[in-house]
mmCIF file of N, CA, C and O and ligand atoms in Angstrom:
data_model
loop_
_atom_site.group_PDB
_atom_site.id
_atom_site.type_symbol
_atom_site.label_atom_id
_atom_site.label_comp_id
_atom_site.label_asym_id
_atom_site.label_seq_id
_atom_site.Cartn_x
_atom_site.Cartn_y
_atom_site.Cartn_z
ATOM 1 N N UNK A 1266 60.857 53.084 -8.562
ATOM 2 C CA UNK A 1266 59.575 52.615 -8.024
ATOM 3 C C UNK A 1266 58.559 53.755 -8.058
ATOM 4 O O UNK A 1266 58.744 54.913 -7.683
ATOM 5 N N UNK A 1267 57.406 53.194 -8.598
ATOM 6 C CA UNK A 1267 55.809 54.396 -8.718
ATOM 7 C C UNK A 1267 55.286 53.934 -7.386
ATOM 8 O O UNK A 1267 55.695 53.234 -6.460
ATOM 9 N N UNK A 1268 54.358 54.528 -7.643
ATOM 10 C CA UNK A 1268 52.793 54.280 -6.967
ATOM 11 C C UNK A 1268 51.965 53.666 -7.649
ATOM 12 O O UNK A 1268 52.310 53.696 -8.831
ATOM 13 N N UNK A 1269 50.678 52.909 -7.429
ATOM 14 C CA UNK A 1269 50.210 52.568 -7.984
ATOM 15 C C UNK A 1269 48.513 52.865 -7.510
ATOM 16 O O UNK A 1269 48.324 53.434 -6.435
ATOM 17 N N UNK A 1270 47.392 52.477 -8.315
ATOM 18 C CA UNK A 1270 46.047 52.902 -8.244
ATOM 19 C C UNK A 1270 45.604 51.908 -7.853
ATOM 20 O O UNK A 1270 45.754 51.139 -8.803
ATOM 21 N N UNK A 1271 44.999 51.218 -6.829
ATOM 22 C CA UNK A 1271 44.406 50.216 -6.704
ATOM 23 C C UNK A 1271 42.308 50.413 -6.401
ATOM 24 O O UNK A 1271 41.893 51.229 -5.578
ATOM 25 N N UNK A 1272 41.869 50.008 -6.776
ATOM 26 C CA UNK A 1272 40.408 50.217 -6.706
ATOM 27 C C UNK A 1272 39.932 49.123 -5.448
ATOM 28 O O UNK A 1272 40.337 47.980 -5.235
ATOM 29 N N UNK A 1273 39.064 49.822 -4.818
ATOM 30 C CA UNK A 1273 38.997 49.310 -3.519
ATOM 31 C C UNK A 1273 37.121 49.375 -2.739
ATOM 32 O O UNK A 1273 36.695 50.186 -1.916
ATOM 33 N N UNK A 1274 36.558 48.488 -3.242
ATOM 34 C CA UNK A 1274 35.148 48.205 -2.877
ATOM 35 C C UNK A 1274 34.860 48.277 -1.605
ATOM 36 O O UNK A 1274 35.409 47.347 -1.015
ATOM 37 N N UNK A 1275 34.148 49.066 -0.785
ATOM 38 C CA UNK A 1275 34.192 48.583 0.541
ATOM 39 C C UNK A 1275 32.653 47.571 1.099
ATOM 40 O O UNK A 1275 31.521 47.523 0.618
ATOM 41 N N UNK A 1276 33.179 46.976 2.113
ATOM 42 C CA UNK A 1276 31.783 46.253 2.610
ATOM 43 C C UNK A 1276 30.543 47.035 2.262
ATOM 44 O O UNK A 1276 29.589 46.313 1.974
ATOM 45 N N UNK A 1277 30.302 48.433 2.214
ATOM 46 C CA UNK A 1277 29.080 48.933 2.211
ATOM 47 C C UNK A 1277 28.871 49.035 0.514
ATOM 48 O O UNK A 1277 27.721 49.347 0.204
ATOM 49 N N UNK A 1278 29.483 48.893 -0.232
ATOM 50 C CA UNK A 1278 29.810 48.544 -1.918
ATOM 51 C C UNK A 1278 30.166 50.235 -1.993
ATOM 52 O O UNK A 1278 29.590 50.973 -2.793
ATOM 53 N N UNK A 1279 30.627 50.448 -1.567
ATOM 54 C CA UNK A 1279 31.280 52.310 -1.951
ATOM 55 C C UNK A 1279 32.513 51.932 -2.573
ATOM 56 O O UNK A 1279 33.300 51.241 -1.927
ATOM 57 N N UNK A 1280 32.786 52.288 -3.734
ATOM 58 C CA UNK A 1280 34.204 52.612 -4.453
ATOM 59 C C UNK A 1280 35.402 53.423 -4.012
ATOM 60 O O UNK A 1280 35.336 54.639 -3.831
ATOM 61 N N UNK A 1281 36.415 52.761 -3.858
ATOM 62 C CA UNK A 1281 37.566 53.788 -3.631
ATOM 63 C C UNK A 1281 38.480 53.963 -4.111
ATOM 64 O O UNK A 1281 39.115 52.946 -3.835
ATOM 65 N N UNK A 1282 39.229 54.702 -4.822
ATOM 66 C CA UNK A 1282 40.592 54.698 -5.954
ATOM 67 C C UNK A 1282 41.409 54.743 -4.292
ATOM 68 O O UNK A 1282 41.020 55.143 -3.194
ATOM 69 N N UNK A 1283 42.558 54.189 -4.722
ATOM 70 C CA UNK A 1283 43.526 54.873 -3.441
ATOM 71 C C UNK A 1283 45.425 54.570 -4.252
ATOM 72 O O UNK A 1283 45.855 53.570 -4.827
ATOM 73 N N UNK A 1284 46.041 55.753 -3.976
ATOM 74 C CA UNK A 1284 47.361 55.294 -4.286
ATOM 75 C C UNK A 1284 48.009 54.368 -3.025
ATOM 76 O O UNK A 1284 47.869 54.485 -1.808
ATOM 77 N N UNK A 1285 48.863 53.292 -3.922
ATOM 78 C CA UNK A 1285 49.723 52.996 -2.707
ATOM 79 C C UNK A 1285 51.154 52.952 -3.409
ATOM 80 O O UNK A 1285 51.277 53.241 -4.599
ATOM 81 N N UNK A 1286 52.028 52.645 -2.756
ATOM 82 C CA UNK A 1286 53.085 52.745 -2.937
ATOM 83 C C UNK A 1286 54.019 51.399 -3.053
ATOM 84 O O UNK A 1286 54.011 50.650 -2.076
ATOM 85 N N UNK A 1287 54.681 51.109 -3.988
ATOM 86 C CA UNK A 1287 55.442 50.090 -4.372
ATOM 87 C C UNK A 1287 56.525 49.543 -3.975
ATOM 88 O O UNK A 1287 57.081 48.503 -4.328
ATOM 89 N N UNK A 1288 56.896 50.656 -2.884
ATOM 90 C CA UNK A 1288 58.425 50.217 -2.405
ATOM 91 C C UNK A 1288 58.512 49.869 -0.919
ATOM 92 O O UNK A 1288 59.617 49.676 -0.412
ATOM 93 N N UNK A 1289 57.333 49.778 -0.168
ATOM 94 C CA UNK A 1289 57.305 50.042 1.205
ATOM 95 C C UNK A 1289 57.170 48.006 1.798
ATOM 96 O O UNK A 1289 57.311 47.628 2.961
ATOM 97 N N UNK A 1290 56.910 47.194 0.719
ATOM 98 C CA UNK A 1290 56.731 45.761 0.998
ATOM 99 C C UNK A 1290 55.216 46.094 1.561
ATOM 100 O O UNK A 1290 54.731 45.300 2.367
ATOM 101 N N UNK A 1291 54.750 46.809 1.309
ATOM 102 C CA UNK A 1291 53.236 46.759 2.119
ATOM 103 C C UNK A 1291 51.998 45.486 1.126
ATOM 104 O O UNK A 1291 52.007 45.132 -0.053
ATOM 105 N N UNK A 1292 51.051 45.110 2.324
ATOM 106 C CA UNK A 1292 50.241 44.327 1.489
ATOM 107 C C UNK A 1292 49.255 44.742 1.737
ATOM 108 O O UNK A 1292 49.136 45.544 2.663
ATOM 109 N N UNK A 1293 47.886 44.208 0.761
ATOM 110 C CA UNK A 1293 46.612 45.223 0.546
ATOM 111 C C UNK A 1293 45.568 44.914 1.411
ATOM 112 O O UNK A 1293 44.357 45.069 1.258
ATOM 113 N N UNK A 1294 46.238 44.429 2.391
ATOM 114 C CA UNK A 1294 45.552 44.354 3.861
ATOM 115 C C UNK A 1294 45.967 45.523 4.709
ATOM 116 O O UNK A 1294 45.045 46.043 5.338
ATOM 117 N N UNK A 1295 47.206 46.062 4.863
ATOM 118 C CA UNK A 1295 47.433 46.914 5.222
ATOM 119 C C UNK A 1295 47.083 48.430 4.963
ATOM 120 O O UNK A 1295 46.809 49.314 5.774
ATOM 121 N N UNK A 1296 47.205 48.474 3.131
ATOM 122 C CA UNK A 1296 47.061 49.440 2.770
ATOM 123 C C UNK A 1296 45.559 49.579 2.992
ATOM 124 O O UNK A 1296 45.255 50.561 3.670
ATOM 125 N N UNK A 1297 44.513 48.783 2.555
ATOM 126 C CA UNK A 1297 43.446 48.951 3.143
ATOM 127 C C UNK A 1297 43.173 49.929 4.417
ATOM 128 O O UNK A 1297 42.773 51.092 4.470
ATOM 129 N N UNK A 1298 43.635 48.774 5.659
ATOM 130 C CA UNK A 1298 43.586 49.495 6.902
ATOM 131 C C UNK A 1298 44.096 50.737 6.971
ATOM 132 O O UNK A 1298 43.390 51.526 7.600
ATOM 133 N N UNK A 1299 45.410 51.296 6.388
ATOM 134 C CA UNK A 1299 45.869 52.647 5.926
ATOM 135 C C UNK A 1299 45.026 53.590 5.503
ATOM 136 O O UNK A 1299 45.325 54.760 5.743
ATOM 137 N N UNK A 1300 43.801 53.291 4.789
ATOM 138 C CA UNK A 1300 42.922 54.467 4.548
ATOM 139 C C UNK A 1300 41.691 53.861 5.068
ATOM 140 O O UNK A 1300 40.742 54.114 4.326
ATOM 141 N N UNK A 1301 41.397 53.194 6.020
ATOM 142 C CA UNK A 1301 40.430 53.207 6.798
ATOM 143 C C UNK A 1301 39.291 52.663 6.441
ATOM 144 O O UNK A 1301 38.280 52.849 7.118
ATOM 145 N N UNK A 1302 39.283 51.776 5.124
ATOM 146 C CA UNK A 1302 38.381 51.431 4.266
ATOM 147 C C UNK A 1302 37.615 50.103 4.855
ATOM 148 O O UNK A 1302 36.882 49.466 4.098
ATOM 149 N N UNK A 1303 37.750 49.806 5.861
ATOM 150 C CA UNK A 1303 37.189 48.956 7.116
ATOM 151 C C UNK A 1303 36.987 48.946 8.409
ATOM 152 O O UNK A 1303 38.050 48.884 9.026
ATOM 153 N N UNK A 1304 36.050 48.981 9.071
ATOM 154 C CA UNK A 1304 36.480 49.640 10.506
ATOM 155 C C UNK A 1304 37.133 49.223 11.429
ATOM 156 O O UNK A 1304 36.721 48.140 11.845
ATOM 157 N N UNK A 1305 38.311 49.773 12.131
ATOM 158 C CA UNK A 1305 39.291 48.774 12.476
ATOM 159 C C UNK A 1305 38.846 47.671 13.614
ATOM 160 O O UNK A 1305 37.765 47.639 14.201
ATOM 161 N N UNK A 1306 39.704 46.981 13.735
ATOM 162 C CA UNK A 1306 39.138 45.438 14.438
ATOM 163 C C UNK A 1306 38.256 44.514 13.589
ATOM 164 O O UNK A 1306 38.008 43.438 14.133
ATOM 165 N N UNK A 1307 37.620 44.744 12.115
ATOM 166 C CA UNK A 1307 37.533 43.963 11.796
ATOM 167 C C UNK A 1307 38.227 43.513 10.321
ATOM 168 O O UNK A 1307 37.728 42.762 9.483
ATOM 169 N N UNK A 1308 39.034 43.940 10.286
ATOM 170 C CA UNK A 1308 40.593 43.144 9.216
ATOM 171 C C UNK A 1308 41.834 43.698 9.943
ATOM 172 O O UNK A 1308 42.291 44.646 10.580
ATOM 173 N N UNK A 1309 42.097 42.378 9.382
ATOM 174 C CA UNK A 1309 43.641 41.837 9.388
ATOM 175 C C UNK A 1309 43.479 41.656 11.077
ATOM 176 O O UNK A 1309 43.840 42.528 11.867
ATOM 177 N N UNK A 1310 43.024 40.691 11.376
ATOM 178 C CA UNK A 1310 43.055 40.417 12.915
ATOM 179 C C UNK A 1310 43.944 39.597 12.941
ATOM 180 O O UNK A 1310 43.998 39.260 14.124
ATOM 181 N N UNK A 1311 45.014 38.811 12.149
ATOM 182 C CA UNK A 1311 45.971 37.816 13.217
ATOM 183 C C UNK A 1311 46.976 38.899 12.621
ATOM 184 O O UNK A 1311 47.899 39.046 13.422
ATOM 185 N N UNK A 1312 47.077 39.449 11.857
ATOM 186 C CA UNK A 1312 48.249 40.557 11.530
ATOM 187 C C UNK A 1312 48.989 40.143 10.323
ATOM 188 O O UNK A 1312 50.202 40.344 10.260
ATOM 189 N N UNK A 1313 48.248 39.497 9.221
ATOM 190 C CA UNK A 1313 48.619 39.262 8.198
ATOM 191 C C UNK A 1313 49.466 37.923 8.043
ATOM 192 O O UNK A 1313 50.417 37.722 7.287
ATOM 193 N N UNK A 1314 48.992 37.236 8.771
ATOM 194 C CA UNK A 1314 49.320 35.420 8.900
ATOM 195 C C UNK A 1314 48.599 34.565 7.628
ATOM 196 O O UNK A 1314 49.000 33.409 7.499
ATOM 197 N N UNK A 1315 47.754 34.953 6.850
ATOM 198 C CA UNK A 1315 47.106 34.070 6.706
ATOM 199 C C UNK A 1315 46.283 33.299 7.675
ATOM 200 O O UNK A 1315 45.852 32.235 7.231
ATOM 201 N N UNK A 1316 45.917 33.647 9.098
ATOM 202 C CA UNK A 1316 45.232 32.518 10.080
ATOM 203 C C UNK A 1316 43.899 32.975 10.524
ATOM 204 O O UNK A 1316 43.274 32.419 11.427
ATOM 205 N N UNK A 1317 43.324 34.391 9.616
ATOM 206 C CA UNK A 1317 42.047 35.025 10.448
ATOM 207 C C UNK A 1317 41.220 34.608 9.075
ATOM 208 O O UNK A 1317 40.350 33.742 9.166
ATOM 209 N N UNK A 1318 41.490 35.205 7.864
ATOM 210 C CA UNK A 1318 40.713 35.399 6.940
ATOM 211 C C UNK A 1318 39.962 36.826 6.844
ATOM 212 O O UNK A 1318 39.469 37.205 5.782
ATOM 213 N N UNK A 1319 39.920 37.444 7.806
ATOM 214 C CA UNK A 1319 39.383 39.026 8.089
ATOM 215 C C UNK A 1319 39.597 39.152 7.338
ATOM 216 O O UNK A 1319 38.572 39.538 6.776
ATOM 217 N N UNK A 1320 40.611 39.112 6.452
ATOM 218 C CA UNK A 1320 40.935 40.644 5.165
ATOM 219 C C UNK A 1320 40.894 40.017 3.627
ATOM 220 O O UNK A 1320 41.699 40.316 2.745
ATOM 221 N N UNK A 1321 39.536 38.874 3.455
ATOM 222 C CA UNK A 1321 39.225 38.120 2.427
ATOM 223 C C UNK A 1321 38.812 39.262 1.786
ATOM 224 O O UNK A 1321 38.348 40.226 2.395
ATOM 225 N N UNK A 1322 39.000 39.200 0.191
ATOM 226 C CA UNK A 1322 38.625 40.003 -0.785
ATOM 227 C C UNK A 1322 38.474 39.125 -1.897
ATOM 228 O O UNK A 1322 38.991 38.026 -2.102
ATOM 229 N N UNK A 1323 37.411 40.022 -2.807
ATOM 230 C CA UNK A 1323 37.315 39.048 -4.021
ATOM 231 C C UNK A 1323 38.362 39.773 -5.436
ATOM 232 O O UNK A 1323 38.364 41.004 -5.464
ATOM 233 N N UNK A 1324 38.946 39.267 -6.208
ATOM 234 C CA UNK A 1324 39.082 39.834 -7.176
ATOM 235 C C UNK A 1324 38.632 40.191 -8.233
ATOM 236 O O UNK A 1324 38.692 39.188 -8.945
ATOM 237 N N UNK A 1325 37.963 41.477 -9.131
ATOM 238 C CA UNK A 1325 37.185 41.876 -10.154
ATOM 239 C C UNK A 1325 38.158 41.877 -11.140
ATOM 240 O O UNK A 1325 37.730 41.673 -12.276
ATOM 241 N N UNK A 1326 39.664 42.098 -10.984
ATOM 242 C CA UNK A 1326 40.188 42.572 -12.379
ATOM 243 C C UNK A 1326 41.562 40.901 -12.598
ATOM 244 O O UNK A 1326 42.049 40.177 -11.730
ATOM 245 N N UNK A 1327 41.721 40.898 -13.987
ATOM 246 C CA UNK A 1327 42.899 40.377 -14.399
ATOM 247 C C UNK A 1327 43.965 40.624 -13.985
ATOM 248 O O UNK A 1327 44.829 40.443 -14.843
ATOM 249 N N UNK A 1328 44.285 40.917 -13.173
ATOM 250 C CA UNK A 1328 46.190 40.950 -12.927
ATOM 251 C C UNK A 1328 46.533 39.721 -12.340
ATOM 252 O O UNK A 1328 45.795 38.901 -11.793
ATOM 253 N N UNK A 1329 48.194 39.685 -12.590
ATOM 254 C CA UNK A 1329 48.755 38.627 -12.253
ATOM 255 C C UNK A 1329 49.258 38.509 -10.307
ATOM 256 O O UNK A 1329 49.988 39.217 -9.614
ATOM 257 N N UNK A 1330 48.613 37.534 -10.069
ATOM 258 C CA UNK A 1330 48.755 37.663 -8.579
ATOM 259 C C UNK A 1330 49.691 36.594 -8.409
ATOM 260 O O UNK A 1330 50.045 35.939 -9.390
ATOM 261 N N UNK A 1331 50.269 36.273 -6.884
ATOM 262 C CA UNK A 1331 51.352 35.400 -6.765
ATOM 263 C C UNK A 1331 50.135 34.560 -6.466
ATOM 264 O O UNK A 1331 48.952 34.845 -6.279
ATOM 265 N N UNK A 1332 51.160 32.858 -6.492
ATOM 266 C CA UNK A 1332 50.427 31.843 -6.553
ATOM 267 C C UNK A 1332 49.937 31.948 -4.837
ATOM 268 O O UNK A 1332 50.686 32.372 -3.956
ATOM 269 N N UNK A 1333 48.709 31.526 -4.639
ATOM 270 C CA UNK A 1333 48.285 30.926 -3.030
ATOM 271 C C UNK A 1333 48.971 30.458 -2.814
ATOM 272 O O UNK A 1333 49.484 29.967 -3.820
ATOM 273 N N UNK A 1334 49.757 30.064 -1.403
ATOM 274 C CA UNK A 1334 50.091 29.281 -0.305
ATOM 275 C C UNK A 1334 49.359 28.334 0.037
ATOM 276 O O UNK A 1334 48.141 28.350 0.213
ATOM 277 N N UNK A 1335 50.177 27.371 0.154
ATOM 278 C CA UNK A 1335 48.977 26.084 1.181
ATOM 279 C C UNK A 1335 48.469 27.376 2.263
ATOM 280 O O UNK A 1335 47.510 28.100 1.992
ATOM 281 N N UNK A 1336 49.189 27.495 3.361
ATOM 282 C CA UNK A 1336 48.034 28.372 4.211
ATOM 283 C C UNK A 1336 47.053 29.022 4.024
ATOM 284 O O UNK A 1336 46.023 29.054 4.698
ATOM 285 N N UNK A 1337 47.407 29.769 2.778
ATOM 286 C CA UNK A 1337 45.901 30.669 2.729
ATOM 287 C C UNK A 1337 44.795 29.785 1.939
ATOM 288 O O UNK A 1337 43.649 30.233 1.945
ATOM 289 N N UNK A 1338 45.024 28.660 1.311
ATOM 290 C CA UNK A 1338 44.176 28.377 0.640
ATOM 291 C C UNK A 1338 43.561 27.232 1.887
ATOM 292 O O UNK A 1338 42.647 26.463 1.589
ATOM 293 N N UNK A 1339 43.874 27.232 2.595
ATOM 294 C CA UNK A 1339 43.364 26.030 3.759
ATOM 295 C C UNK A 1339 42.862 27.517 4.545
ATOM 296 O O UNK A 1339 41.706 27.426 4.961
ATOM 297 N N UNK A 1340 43.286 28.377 4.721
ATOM 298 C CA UNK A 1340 42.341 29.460 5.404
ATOM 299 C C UNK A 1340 41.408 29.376 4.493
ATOM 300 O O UNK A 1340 40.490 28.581 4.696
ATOM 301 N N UNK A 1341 41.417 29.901 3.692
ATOM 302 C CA UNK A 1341 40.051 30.598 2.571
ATOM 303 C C UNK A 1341 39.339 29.085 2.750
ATOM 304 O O UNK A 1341 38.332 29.329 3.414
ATOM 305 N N UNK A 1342 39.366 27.964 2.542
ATOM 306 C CA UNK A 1342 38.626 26.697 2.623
ATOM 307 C C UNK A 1342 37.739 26.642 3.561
ATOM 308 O O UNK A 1342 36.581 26.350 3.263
ATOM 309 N N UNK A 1343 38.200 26.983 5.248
ATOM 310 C CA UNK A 1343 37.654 27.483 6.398
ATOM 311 C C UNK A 1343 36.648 28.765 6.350
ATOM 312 O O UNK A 1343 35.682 28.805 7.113
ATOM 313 N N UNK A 1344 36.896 29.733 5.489
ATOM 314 C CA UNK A 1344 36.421 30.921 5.755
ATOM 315 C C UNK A 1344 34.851 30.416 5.158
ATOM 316 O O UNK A 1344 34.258 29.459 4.661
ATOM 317 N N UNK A 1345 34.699 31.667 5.563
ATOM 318 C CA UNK A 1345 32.827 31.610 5.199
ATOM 319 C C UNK A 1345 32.943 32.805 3.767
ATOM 320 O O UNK A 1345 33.979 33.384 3.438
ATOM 321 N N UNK A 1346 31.488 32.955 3.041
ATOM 322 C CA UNK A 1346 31.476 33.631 1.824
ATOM 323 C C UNK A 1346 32.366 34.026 1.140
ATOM 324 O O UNK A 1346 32.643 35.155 0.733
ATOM 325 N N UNK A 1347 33.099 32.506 0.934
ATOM 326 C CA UNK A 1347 34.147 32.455 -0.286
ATOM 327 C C UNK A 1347 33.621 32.598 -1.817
ATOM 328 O O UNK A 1347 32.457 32.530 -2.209
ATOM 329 N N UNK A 1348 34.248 32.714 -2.218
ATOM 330 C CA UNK A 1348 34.153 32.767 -4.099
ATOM 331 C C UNK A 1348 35.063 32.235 -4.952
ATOM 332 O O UNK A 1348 36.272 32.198 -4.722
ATOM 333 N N UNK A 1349 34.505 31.799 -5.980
ATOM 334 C CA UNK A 1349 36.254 31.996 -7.197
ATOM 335 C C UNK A 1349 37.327 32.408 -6.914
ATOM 336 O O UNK A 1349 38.397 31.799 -6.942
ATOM 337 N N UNK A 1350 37.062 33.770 -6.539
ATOM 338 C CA UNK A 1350 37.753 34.761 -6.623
ATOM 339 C C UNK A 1350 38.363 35.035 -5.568
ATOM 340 O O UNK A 1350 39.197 35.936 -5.662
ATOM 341 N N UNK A 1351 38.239 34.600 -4.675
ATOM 342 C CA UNK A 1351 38.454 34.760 -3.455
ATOM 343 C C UNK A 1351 40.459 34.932 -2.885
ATOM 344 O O UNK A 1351 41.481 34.352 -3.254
ATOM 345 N N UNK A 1352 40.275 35.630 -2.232
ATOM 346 C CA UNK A 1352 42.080 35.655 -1.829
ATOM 347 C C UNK A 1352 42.344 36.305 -0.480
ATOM 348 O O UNK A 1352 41.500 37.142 -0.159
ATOM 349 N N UNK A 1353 43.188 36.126 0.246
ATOM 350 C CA UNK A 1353 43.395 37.084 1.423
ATOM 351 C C UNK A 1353 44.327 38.080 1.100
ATOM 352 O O UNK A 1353 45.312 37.939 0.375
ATOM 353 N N UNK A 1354 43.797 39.541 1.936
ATOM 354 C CA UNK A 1354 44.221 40.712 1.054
ATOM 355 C C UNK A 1354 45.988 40.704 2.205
ATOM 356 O O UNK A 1354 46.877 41.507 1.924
ATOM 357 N N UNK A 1355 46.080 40.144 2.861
ATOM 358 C CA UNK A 1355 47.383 40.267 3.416
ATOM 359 C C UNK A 1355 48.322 39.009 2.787
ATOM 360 O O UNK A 1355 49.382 38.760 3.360
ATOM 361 N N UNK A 1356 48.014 38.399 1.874
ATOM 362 C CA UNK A 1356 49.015 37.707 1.024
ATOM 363 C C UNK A 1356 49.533 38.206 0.131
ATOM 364 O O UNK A 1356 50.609 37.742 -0.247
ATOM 365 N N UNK A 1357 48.827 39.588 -0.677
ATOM 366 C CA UNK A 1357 48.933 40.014 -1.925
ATOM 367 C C UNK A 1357 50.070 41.172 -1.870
ATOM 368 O O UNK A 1357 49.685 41.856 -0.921
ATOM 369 N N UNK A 1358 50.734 41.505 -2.146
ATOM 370 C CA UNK A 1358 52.250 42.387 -2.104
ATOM 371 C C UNK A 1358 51.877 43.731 -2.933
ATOM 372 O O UNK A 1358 51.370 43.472 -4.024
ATOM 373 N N UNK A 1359 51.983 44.760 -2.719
ATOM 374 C CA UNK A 1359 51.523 46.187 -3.947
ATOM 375 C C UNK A 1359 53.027 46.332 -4.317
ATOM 376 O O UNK A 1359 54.005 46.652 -3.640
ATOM 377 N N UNK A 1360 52.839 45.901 -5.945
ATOM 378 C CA UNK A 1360 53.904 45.776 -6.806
ATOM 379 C C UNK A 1360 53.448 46.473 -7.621
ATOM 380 O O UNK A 1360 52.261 46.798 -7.644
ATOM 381 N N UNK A 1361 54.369 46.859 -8.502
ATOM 382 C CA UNK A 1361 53.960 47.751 -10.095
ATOM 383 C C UNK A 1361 53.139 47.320 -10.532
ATOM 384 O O UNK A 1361 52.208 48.085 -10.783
ATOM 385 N N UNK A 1362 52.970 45.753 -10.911
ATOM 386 C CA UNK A 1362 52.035 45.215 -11.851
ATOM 387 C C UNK A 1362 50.746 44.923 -11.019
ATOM 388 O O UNK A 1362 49.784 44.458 -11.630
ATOM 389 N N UNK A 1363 50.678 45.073 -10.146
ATOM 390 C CA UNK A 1363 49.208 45.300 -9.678
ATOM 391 C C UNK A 1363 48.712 46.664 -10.285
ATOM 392 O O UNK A 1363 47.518 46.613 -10.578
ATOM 393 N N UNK A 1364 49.330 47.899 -10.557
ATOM 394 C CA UNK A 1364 48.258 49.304 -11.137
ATOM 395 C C UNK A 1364 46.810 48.805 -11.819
ATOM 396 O O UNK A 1364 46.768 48.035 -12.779
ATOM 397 N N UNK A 1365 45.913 49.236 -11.319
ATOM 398 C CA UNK A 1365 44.395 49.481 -11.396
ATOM 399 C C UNK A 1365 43.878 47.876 -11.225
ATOM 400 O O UNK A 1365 43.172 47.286 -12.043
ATOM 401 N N UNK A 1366 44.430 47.290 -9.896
ATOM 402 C CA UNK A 1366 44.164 46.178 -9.282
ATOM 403 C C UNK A 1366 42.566 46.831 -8.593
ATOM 404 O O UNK A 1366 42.387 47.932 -8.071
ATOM 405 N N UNK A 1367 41.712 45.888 -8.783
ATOM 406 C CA UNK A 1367 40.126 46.555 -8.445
ATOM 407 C C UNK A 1367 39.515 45.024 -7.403
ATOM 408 O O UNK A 1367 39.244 43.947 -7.933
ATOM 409 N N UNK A 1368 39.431 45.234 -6.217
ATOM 410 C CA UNK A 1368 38.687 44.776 -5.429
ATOM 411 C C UNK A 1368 37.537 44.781 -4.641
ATOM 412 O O UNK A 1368 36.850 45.801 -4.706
ATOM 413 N N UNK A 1369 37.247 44.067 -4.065
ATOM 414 C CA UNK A 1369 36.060 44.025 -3.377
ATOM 415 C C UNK A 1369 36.832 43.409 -2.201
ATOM 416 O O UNK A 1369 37.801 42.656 -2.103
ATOM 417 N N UNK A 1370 35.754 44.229 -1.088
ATOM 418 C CA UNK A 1370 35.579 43.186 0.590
ATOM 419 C C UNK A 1370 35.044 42.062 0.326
ATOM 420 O O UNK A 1370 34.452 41.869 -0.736
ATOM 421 N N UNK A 1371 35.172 41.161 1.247
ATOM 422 C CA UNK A 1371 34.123 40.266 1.608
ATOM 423 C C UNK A 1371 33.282 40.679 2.838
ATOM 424 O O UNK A 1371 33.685 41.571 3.585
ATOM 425 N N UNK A 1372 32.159 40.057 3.044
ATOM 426 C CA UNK A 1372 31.814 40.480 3.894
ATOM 427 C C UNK A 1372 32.489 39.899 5.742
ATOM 428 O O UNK A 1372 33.458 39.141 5.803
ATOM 429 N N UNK A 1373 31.891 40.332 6.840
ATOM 430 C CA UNK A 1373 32.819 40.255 8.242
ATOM 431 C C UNK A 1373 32.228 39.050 8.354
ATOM 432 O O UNK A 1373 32.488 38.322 9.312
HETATM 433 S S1 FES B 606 44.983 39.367 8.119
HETATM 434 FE FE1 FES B 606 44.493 37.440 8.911
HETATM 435 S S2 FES B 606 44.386 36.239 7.162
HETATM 436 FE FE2 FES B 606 44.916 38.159 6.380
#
């Protein structure tokens, strides 16, 4: 198991490379909150349920993501300034094949 590069937009549109790590089961809600790239209390408020939407992100790049859940996609339906692209960052798993996975926040 590597690390991997994930690109990481923040609400204020500032760019962030950040490594994370592949073996820890962490998701990019967490790792987010891990480098502080939101101010805390406002992501991942139910704790990575799928039930807040706090930690909505859009996706900029092609990688292969796991399929939505009914839950999150009935969250994201609920949420406000959805997109296409749209996904909750505590569904998404940092796996190998995410490397140079590039996101954006949504906004709070
Ligand atoms: S942290 Fe609540 S939906 Fe992702």
């Amino acid at each position: 198991m590597k690390d991997i590069t994930i690109i990481v937009i923040d609400r204020e549109g500032v760019k962030h490379e950040v490594v994370a790590p592949t073996d820890m089961n962490m998701n990019l809600m967490e790792l987010i909150r891990s480098y502080d790239l939101a101010p805390e209390g406002t992501i991942g408020i139910c704790g990575g349920m799928a039930m807040c939407a706090s930690c909505q992100c859009y996706i900029l790049s092609n990688h292969p993501l796991s399929e939505m859940s009914a839950d999150e996609d009935l969250m994201l339906s609920e949420a406000f300034h959805t997109k296409d692209n749209s996904r909750l960052s505590c569904q998404i798993f940092i796996k190998e094949e995410l490397d140079g996975l590039e996101v954006e926040l949504a906004p709070e």
